[in-house]
């Protein structure tokens, strides 16, 4: 997606050739017009997949997923990163192993993940694939089918895509980063 690439080129900050910060338009301050285009792009890629629900993870996935959910006209539910003690029996639960931060629990209330639906998983970044695999587990535990995953920014030099594809998932990334070189992004061209 050229528009997103352009914003990353102009405003993205690469730290230590390792992490891309996109706080100016995606992860902290949000550009609504850009998000509208992202939502449309995701929806276009999955328009014929029969998506009935979108699942994402708080916090950065929510705004992206909302725009896609509006386009596809389906409900959206986001996984919470900390389980609430009050609702422990009523949630689907998974653990996400983080290489950069501490491991965390993700939960979705069972009442917001009814069985038998086709679900699209959305997230902002794909790196090791841990977050996406954790979300897929929740969806499968609910008795739903993962029809695919849509990611805004894929770090293709990390094993996430391969892991997800090996697990049988369709992965659509709007922008794919081949490498970080001198703290700049080198993209895989479409
Ligand atoms: P994974 O679970 O695939 O290793 O990583 C995905 C999650 O890690 C995303 O939800 C995102 O929050 C975070 N993440 C991974 N790499 C980056 C990065 O380069 N920049 C930012 N801003 N977040 C990242």
mmCIF file of C-alpha atoms and ligand atoms in Angstrom:
data_model
loop_
_atom_site.group_PDB
_atom_site.id
_atom_site.type_symbol
_atom_site.label_atom_id
_atom_site.label_comp_id
_atom_site.label_asym_id
_atom_site.label_seq_id
_atom_site.Cartn_x
_atom_site.Cartn_y
_atom_site.Cartn_z
ATOM 1 C CA UNK A 1 0.000 0.000 0.000
ATOM 2 C CA UNK A 2 1.864 3.009 -1.360
ATOM 3 C CA UNK A 3 0.211 5.582 0.901
ATOM 4 C CA UNK A 4 1.304 3.782 4.059
ATOM 5 C CA UNK A 5 4.822 3.219 2.712
ATOM 6 C CA UNK A 6 5.102 6.912 1.987
ATOM 7 C CA UNK A 7 4.098 7.855 5.539
ATOM 8 C CA UNK A 8 6.597 5.397 6.974
ATOM 9 C CA UNK A 9 9.333 6.861 4.753
ATOM 10 C CA UNK A 10 8.437 10.397 5.786
ATOM 11 C CA UNK A 11 7.625 9.984 9.470
ATOM 12 C CA UNK A 12 8.706 6.528 10.659
ATOM 13 C CA UNK A 13 11.641 6.378 13.056
ATOM 14 C CA UNK A 14 13.793 3.232 13.146
ATOM 15 C CA UNK A 15 15.502 2.613 16.451
ATOM 16 C CA UNK A 16 18.736 0.590 16.500
ATOM 17 C CA UNK A 17 17.829 -1.085 13.177
ATOM 18 C CA UNK A 18 15.305 -3.084 15.204
ATOM 19 C CA UNK A 19 12.065 -1.284 16.003
ATOM 20 C CA UNK A 20 9.993 1.015 13.819
ATOM 21 C CA UNK A 21 8.199 3.821 15.623
ATOM 22 C CA UNK A 22 5.100 5.126 13.887
ATOM 23 C CA UNK A 23 3.706 7.122 16.787
ATOM 24 C CA UNK A 24 3.016 10.168 14.621
ATOM 25 C CA UNK A 25 0.238 8.570 12.563
ATOM 26 C CA UNK A 26 -0.526 5.017 13.730
ATOM 27 C CA UNK A 27 0.464 4.048 17.256
ATOM 28 C CA UNK A 28 -0.189 7.141 19.319
ATOM 29 C CA UNK A 29 -1.433 10.037 17.207
ATOM 30 C CA UNK A 30 -3.816 8.613 14.616
ATOM 31 C CA UNK A 31 -4.418 9.944 11.120
ATOM 32 C CA UNK A 32 -8.124 9.247 10.433
ATOM 33 C CA UNK A 33 -7.880 9.681 6.658
ATOM 34 C CA UNK A 34 -4.970 7.264 6.456
ATOM 35 C CA UNK A 35 -6.888 4.802 8.634
ATOM 36 C CA UNK A 36 -9.907 5.108 6.371
ATOM 37 C CA UNK A 37 -7.731 4.079 3.426
ATOM 38 C CA UNK A 38 -6.202 1.228 5.429
ATOM 39 C CA UNK A 39 -9.669 -0.014 6.398
ATOM 40 C CA UNK A 40 -10.750 0.021 2.770
ATOM 41 C CA UNK A 41 -7.614 -1.778 1.619
ATOM 42 C CA UNK A 42 -8.084 -4.536 4.224
ATOM 43 C CA UNK A 43 -11.761 -4.835 3.361
ATOM 44 C CA UNK A 44 -10.994 -5.062 -0.361
ATOM 45 C CA UNK A 45 -8.573 -7.927 0.217
ATOM 46 C CA UNK A 46 -11.114 -9.885 2.276
ATOM 47 C CA UNK A 47 -14.371 -8.744 0.658
ATOM 48 C CA UNK A 48 -15.114 -12.234 -0.731
ATOM 49 C CA UNK A 49 -13.987 -14.219 2.302
ATOM 50 C CA UNK A 50 -17.339 -14.194 4.070
ATOM 51 C CA UNK A 51 -15.972 -12.407 7.152
ATOM 52 C CA UNK A 52 -18.544 -12.295 9.968
ATOM 53 C CA UNK A 53 -16.449 -10.783 12.763
ATOM 54 C CA UNK A 54 -13.148 -9.011 13.230
ATOM 55 C CA UNK A 55 -10.837 -9.752 16.150
ATOM 56 C CA UNK A 56 -7.916 -7.558 17.163
ATOM 57 C CA UNK A 57 -5.852 -6.746 20.246
ATOM 58 C CA UNK A 58 -5.718 -3.602 22.347
ATOM 59 C CA UNK A 59 -4.630 -0.909 21.950
ATOM 60 C CA UNK A 60 -3.111 -0.158 18.566
ATOM 61 C CA UNK A 61 -5.119 -2.722 16.618
ATOM 62 C CA UNK A 62 -8.487 -1.247 17.559
ATOM 63 C CA UNK A 63 -8.600 1.840 15.369
ATOM 64 C CA UNK A 64 -7.322 -0.044 12.304
ATOM 65 C CA UNK A 65 -9.775 -2.868 12.856
ATOM 66 C CA UNK A 66 -12.648 -0.454 13.369
ATOM 67 C CA UNK A 67 -12.146 1.076 9.932
ATOM 68 C CA UNK A 68 -12.098 -2.379 8.309
ATOM 69 C CA UNK A 69 -15.152 -3.441 10.334
ATOM 70 C CA UNK A 70 -17.078 -0.392 9.091
ATOM 71 C CA UNK A 71 -16.182 -1.237 5.490
ATOM 72 C CA UNK A 72 -17.121 -4.908 5.846
ATOM 73 C CA UNK A 73 -20.098 -4.048 8.062
ATOM 74 C CA UNK A 74 -19.283 -6.649 10.717
ATOM 75 C CA UNK A 75 -18.842 -6.497 14.499
ATOM 76 C CA UNK A 76 -15.420 -5.973 16.018
ATOM 77 C CA UNK A 77 -14.097 -7.372 19.279
ATOM 78 C CA UNK A 78 -10.681 -6.715 20.756
ATOM 79 C CA UNK A 79 -8.682 -8.962 23.071
ATOM 80 C CA UNK A 80 -7.746 -7.428 26.383
ATOM 81 C CA UNK A 81 -4.152 -7.700 27.455
ATOM 82 C CA UNK A 82 -4.857 -8.247 31.144
ATOM 83 C CA UNK A 83 -7.454 -10.660 32.373
ATOM 84 C CA UNK A 84 -10.057 -9.302 34.683
ATOM 85 C CA UNK A 85 -10.400 -11.515 37.746
ATOM 86 C CA UNK A 86 -14.136 -10.969 37.738
ATOM 87 C CA UNK A 87 -14.651 -12.613 34.365
ATOM 88 C CA UNK A 88 -12.109 -15.438 34.408
ATOM 89 C CA UNK A 89 -14.587 -18.274 33.780
ATOM 90 C CA UNK A 90 -16.328 -16.381 31.053
ATOM 91 C CA UNK A 91 -13.335 -15.700 28.840
ATOM 92 C CA UNK A 92 -11.229 -17.395 26.219
ATOM 93 C CA UNK A 93 -7.634 -17.070 27.289
ATOM 94 C CA UNK A 94 -4.180 -17.306 25.742
ATOM 95 C CA UNK A 95 -0.630 -16.296 26.666
ATOM 96 C CA UNK A 96 1.485 -14.191 24.322
ATOM 97 C CA UNK A 97 5.244 -14.536 24.643
ATOM 98 C CA UNK A 98 6.957 -11.237 24.021
ATOM 99 C CA UNK A 99 10.608 -10.966 23.078
ATOM 100 C CA UNK A 100 10.699 -7.272 23.819
ATOM 101 C CA UNK A 101 8.369 -6.890 26.793
ATOM 102 C CA UNK A 102 7.038 -9.231 29.466
ATOM 103 C CA UNK A 103 4.749 -12.117 28.510
ATOM 104 C CA UNK A 104 1.113 -11.213 28.813
ATOM 105 C CA UNK A 105 -2.326 -12.793 28.967
ATOM 106 C CA UNK A 106 -4.972 -12.008 26.392
ATOM 107 C CA UNK A 107 -8.660 -12.617 26.930
ATOM 108 C CA UNK A 108 -11.938 -12.213 25.087
ATOM 109 C CA UNK A 109 -15.282 -12.553 26.790
ATOM 110 C CA UNK A 110 -17.054 -15.696 25.546
ATOM 111 C CA UNK A 111 -20.242 -13.776 24.879
ATOM 112 C CA UNK A 112 -18.489 -11.671 22.231
ATOM 113 C CA UNK A 113 -17.078 -14.652 20.347
ATOM 114 C CA UNK A 114 -20.012 -16.858 19.379
ATOM 115 C CA UNK A 115 -19.172 -20.223 17.784
ATOM 116 C CA UNK A 116 -19.437 -21.037 14.102
ATOM 117 C CA UNK A 117 -18.330 -17.708 12.613
ATOM 118 C CA UNK A 118 -15.707 -16.750 10.039
ATOM 119 C CA UNK A 119 -13.256 -14.386 11.717
ATOM 120 C CA UNK A 120 -10.659 -11.971 10.344
ATOM 121 C CA UNK A 121 -7.740 -11.153 12.658
ATOM 122 C CA UNK A 122 -6.169 -7.684 12.406
ATOM 123 C CA UNK A 123 -3.065 -6.195 14.023
ATOM 124 C CA UNK A 124 -0.743 -3.256 13.497
ATOM 125 C CA UNK A 125 2.608 -5.096 13.316
ATOM 126 C CA UNK A 126 3.703 -8.628 12.493
ATOM 127 C CA UNK A 127 7.124 -9.598 13.837
ATOM 128 C CA UNK A 128 7.467 -13.041 15.435
ATOM 129 C CA UNK A 129 3.786 -13.850 14.973
ATOM 130 C CA UNK A 130 3.201 -14.382 18.682
ATOM 131 C CA UNK A 131 0.327 -11.919 19.043
ATOM 132 C CA UNK A 132 -1.419 -13.241 15.920
ATOM 133 C CA UNK A 133 -1.009 -16.868 17.014
ATOM 134 C CA UNK A 134 -2.436 -15.979 20.434
ATOM 135 C CA UNK A 135 -5.461 -14.342 18.821
ATOM 136 C CA UNK A 136 -5.937 -17.332 16.515
ATOM 137 C CA UNK A 137 -5.984 -19.623 19.534
ATOM 138 C CA UNK A 138 -8.805 -17.608 21.130
ATOM 139 C CA UNK A 139 -10.792 -17.734 17.900
ATOM 140 C CA UNK A 140 -10.298 -21.476 17.500
ATOM 141 C CA UNK A 141 -11.136 -22.133 21.159
ATOM 142 C CA UNK A 142 -14.431 -20.405 20.492
ATOM 143 C CA UNK A 143 -15.191 -22.827 17.667
ATOM 144 C CA UNK A 144 -14.710 -20.208 14.957
ATOM 145 C CA UNK A 145 -12.744 -20.290 11.722
ATOM 146 C CA UNK A 146 -9.864 -17.871 11.059
ATOM 147 C CA UNK A 147 -10.366 -16.834 7.415
ATOM 148 C CA UNK A 148 -7.224 -14.742 7.431
ATOM 149 C CA UNK A 149 -5.042 -12.138 9.038
ATOM 150 C CA UNK A 150 -4.538 -8.542 7.971
ATOM 151 C CA UNK A 151 -1.491 -6.665 9.185
ATOM 152 C CA UNK A 152 -0.599 -3.035 8.547
ATOM 153 C CA UNK A 153 3.192 -3.396 8.788
ATOM 154 C CA UNK A 154 5.052 -6.687 8.426
ATOM 155 C CA UNK A 155 8.697 -7.013 9.412
ATOM 156 C CA UNK A 156 9.434 -9.680 6.825
ATOM 157 C CA UNK A 157 12.911 -10.404 8.146
ATOM 158 C CA UNK A 158 11.335 -11.841 11.294
ATOM 159 C CA UNK A 159 9.665 -15.270 11.293
ATOM 160 C CA UNK A 160 6.024 -14.197 11.803
ATOM 161 C CA UNK A 161 4.678 -14.643 8.284
ATOM 162 C CA UNK A 162 6.320 -18.025 7.799
ATOM 163 C CA UNK A 163 4.982 -19.197 11.134
ATOM 164 C CA UNK A 164 1.439 -18.110 10.374
ATOM 165 C CA UNK A 165 1.502 -19.537 6.858
ATOM 166 C CA UNK A 166 2.907 -22.820 8.132
ATOM 167 C CA UNK A 167 -0.025 -22.927 10.541
ATOM 168 C CA UNK A 168 -2.309 -22.611 7.486
ATOM 169 C CA UNK A 169 -3.350 -18.964 7.757
ATOM 170 C CA UNK A 170 -3.759 -16.520 4.897
ATOM 171 C CA UNK A 171 -1.699 -13.412 5.703
ATOM 172 C CA UNK A 172 -2.262 -10.038 4.013
ATOM 173 C CA UNK A 173 0.200 -7.303 4.966
ATOM 174 C CA UNK A 174 -0.262 -3.805 3.592
ATOM 175 C CA UNK A 175 3.419 -2.994 3.819
ATOM 176 C CA UNK A 176 6.307 -5.464 4.027
ATOM 177 C CA UNK A 177 9.705 -4.419 5.330
ATOM 178 C CA UNK A 178 12.598 -6.448 3.953
ATOM 179 C CA UNK A 179 15.179 -5.003 6.319
ATOM 180 C CA UNK A 180 16.283 -2.001 8.302
ATOM 181 C CA UNK A 181 19.433 -0.486 6.854
ATOM 182 C CA UNK A 182 21.154 2.493 8.465
ATOM 183 C CA UNK A 183 17.960 3.046 10.432
ATOM 184 C CA UNK A 184 15.874 3.283 7.261
ATOM 185 C CA UNK A 185 13.212 0.885 5.986
ATOM 186 C CA UNK A 186 13.875 -1.166 2.872
ATOM 187 C CA UNK A 187 10.499 -2.317 1.559
ATOM 188 C CA UNK A 188 9.533 -5.392 -0.405
ATOM 189 C CA UNK A 189 7.975 -3.849 -3.509
ATOM 190 C CA UNK A 190 4.537 -5.180 -4.545
HETATM 191 P P1 LIG B 1 4.793 -10.268 17.300
HETATM 192 O O1 LIG B 1 3.873 -10.812 18.334
HETATM 193 O O2 LIG B 1 4.424 -10.617 15.880
HETATM 194 O O3 LIG B 1 6.249 -10.559 17.610
HETATM 195 O O4 LIG B 1 4.734 -8.703 17.413
HETATM 196 C C1 LIG B 1 3.567 -8.037 17.185
HETATM 197 C C2 LIG B 1 3.323 -6.982 18.206
HETATM 198 O O5 LIG B 1 4.561 -6.404 18.674
HETATM 199 C C3 LIG B 1 2.522 -5.877 17.613
HETATM 200 O O6 LIG B 1 1.218 -5.940 18.135
HETATM 201 C C4 LIG B 1 3.248 -4.619 18.016
HETATM 202 O O7 LIG B 1 2.565 -4.037 19.090
HETATM 203 C C5 LIG B 1 4.605 -5.017 18.487
HETATM 204 N N1 LIG B 1 5.710 -4.733 17.558
HETATM 205 C C6 LIG B 1 6.552 -5.635 17.003
HETATM 206 N N2 LIG B 1 7.503 -5.029 16.276
HETATM 207 C C7 LIG B 1 7.254 -3.705 16.345
HETATM 208 C C8 LIG B 1 7.902 -2.549 15.789
HETATM 209 O O8 LIG B 1 8.914 -2.573 15.066
HETATM 210 N N3 LIG B 1 7.342 -1.343 16.086
HETATM 211 C C9 LIG B 1 6.240 -1.237 16.873
HETATM 212 N N4 LIG B 1 5.763 0.003 17.076
HETATM 213 N N5 LIG B 1 5.608 -2.298 17.413
HETATM 214 C C10 LIG B 1 6.111 -3.524 17.161
#
